[in-house]
């Protein structure tokens, strides 16, 4: 039982690390496309970038960075 608990803890830690690395990589892309450093990013710039990327996706699937799937979103 002790080994199973340790495995779950390690699994959670690994998932958090992957999320952190993925987030940092996305922030790098955003900062490059916005023409600023990561430190200069703020909530407004990041939100603007998400909207721009969504519009790119709607115009041309290959031009967007993120894979948008809003089929399950309800507005």
C-alpha atoms as an extended CHARMM CRD file, in Angstrom:
* protein
*
        75  EXT
         1         1  UNK       CA              0.0000000000        0.0000000000        0.0000000000  PROA      1               0.0000000000
         2         2  UNK       CA              2.8630000000        2.3770000000        0.8140000000  PROA      2               0.0000000000
         3         3  UNK       CA              4.4000000000        1.8570000000       -2.6550000000  PROA      3               0.0000000000
         4         4  UNK       CA              1.0630000000        2.6250000000       -4.3480000000  PROA      4               0.0000000000
         5         5  UNK       CA              0.7650000000        5.8920000000       -2.4140000000  PROA      5               0.0000000000
         6         6  UNK       CA              4.3270000000        6.8530000000       -3.4110000000  PROA      6               0.0000000000
         7         7  UNK       CA              3.5670000000        6.0170000000       -7.0450000000  PROA      7               0.0000000000
         8         8  UNK       CA              0.4970000000        8.2920000000       -7.0050000000  PROA      8               0.0000000000
         9         9  UNK       CA              2.4810000000       11.1470000000       -5.4720000000  PROA      9               0.0000000000
        10        10  UNK       CA              5.2460000000       10.7910000000       -8.0620000000  PROA      10              0.0000000000
        11        11  UNK       CA              2.6480000000       10.5960000000      -10.8310000000  PROA      11              0.0000000000
        12        12  UNK       CA              1.0110000000       13.8280000000       -9.6460000000  PROA      12              0.0000000000
        13        13  UNK       CA              4.3830000000       15.5790000000       -9.3900000000  PROA      13              0.0000000000
        14        14  UNK       CA              5.2890000000       14.4970000000      -12.9400000000  PROA      14              0.0000000000
        15        15  UNK       CA              1.9740000000       15.7980000000      -14.2880000000  PROA      15              0.0000000000
        16        16  UNK       CA              2.5390000000       19.1450000000      -12.6010000000  PROA      16              0.0000000000
        17        17  UNK       CA              6.0450000000       19.3250000000      -14.0900000000  PROA      17              0.0000000000
        18        18  UNK       CA              4.7240000000       18.5740000000      -17.5830000000  PROA      18              0.0000000000
        19        19  UNK       CA              2.0750000000       21.2700000000      -17.1690000000  PROA      19              0.0000000000
        20        20  UNK       CA              4.6970000000       23.7710000000      -15.9950000000  PROA      20              0.0000000000
        21        21  UNK       CA              6.9860000000       23.0190000000      -18.9420000000  PROA      21              0.0000000000
        22        22  UNK       CA              4.1090000000       23.1800000000      -21.4190000000  PROA      22              0.0000000000
        23        23  UNK       CA              2.9920000000       26.5110000000      -19.9720000000  PROA      23              0.0000000000
        24        24  UNK       CA              6.5040000000       27.9330000000      -20.2010000000  PROA      24              0.0000000000
        25        25  UNK       CA              6.8230000000       26.7750000000      -23.8110000000  PROA      25              0.0000000000
        26        26  UNK       CA              3.5010000000       28.4330000000      -24.6660000000  PROA      26              0.0000000000
        27        27  UNK       CA              4.5810000000       31.6590000000      -22.9350000000  PROA      27              0.0000000000
        28        28  UNK       CA              7.7340000000       31.6120000000      -25.0740000000  PROA      28              0.0000000000
        29        29  UNK       CA              5.6590000000       31.3070000000      -28.2390000000  PROA      29              0.0000000000
        30        30  UNK       CA              3.3070000000       34.0710000000      -27.1030000000  PROA      30              0.0000000000
        31        31  UNK       CA              6.1620000000       36.4140000000      -26.2440000000  PROA      31              0.0000000000
        32        32  UNK       CA              7.8440000000       35.7830000000      -29.6110000000  PROA      32              0.0000000000
        33        33  UNK       CA              4.6400000000       36.4210000000      -31.5380000000  PROA      33              0.0000000000
        34        34  UNK       CA              3.7920000000       39.4940000000      -29.4580000000  PROA      34              0.0000000000
        35        35  UNK       CA              7.3220000000       40.8730000000      -29.8400000000  PROA      35              0.0000000000
        36        36  UNK       CA              8.1290000000       41.1240000000      -26.1470000000  PROA      36              0.0000000000
        37        37  UNK       CA              9.8640000000       39.1870000000      -23.3960000000  PROA      37              0.0000000000
        38        38  UNK       CA              8.0820000000       36.7150000000      -21.1480000000  PROA      38              0.0000000000
        39        39  UNK       CA              8.5430000000       39.1780000000      -18.2850000000  PROA      39              0.0000000000
        40        40  UNK       CA              6.6530000000       41.8340000000      -20.2580000000  PROA      40              0.0000000000
        41        41  UNK       CA              3.6170000000       39.6040000000      -20.7540000000  PROA      41              0.0000000000
        42        42  UNK       CA              0.5430000000       40.4210000000      -18.7290000000  PROA      42              0.0000000000
        43        43  UNK       CA             -2.9940000000       39.0580000000      -18.5920000000  PROA      43              0.0000000000
        44        44  UNK       CA             -4.1890000000       41.4490000000      -21.3000000000  PROA      44              0.0000000000
        45        45  UNK       CA             -1.4650000000       40.5070000000      -23.7740000000  PROA      45              0.0000000000
        46        46  UNK       CA             -1.9820000000       36.7910000000      -23.1570000000  PROA      46              0.0000000000
        47        47  UNK       CA             -5.7740000000       37.0850000000      -23.5820000000  PROA      47              0.0000000000
        48        48  UNK       CA             -5.2860000000       39.1030000000      -26.7900000000  PROA      48              0.0000000000
        49        49  UNK       CA             -2.9220000000       36.4260000000      -28.0930000000  PROA      49              0.0000000000
        50        50  UNK       CA             -5.4840000000       33.6750000000      -27.3570000000  PROA      50              0.0000000000
        51        51  UNK       CA             -8.1320000000       35.5860000000      -29.3020000000  PROA      51              0.0000000000
        52        52  UNK       CA             -5.7370000000       36.1260000000      -32.2270000000  PROA      52              0.0000000000
        53        53  UNK       CA             -4.8100000000       32.4360000000      -32.2420000000  PROA      53              0.0000000000
        54        54  UNK       CA             -8.4780000000       31.4530000000      -32.2150000000  PROA      54              0.0000000000
        55        55  UNK       CA             -9.1210000000       33.7220000000      -35.1950000000  PROA      55              0.0000000000
        56        56  UNK       CA             -6.1350000000       32.1740000000      -37.0040000000  PROA      56              0.0000000000
        57        57  UNK       CA             -7.6370000000       28.7490000000      -36.3850000000  PROA      57              0.0000000000
        58        58  UNK       CA            -10.9630000000       29.8330000000      -37.8400000000  PROA      58              0.0000000000
        59        59  UNK       CA             -9.2750000000       31.2460000000      -40.9460000000  PROA      59              0.0000000000
        60        60  UNK       CA             -6.6620000000       28.5260000000      -41.5010000000  PROA      60              0.0000000000
        61        61  UNK       CA             -6.2520000000       25.4050000000      -39.3910000000  PROA      61              0.0000000000
        62        62  UNK       CA             -2.4690000000       25.2080000000      -39.8910000000  PROA      62              0.0000000000
        63        63  UNK       CA             -1.7660000000       28.8150000000      -38.8930000000  PROA      63              0.0000000000
        64        64  UNK       CA             -2.9220000000       28.4620000000      -35.2670000000  PROA      64              0.0000000000
        65        65  UNK       CA             -0.5980000000       27.3810000000      -32.4710000000  PROA      65              0.0000000000
        66        66  UNK       CA             -3.2600000000       25.7390000000      -30.3210000000  PROA      66              0.0000000000
        67        67  UNK       CA             -5.6700000000       23.0360000000      -31.4010000000  PROA      67              0.0000000000
        68        68  UNK       CA             -9.0460000000       24.6290000000      -30.7080000000  PROA      68              0.0000000000
        69        69  UNK       CA            -11.9770000000       22.2910000000      -30.1200000000  PROA      69              0.0000000000
        70        70  UNK       CA            -14.9860000000       24.1340000000      -28.8520000000  PROA      70              0.0000000000
        71        71  UNK       CA            -17.4930000000       21.4950000000      -29.8900000000  PROA      71              0.0000000000
        72        72  UNK       CA            -18.2710000000       20.8130000000      -26.2330000000  PROA      72              0.0000000000
        73        73  UNK       CA            -18.3450000000       24.4600000000      -25.1190000000  PROA      73              0.0000000000
        74        74  UNK       CA            -21.7530000000       25.9720000000      -24.4800000000  PROA      74              0.0000000000
        75        75  UNK       CA            -22.1720000000       29.7110000000      -24.8510000000  PROA      75              0.0000000000
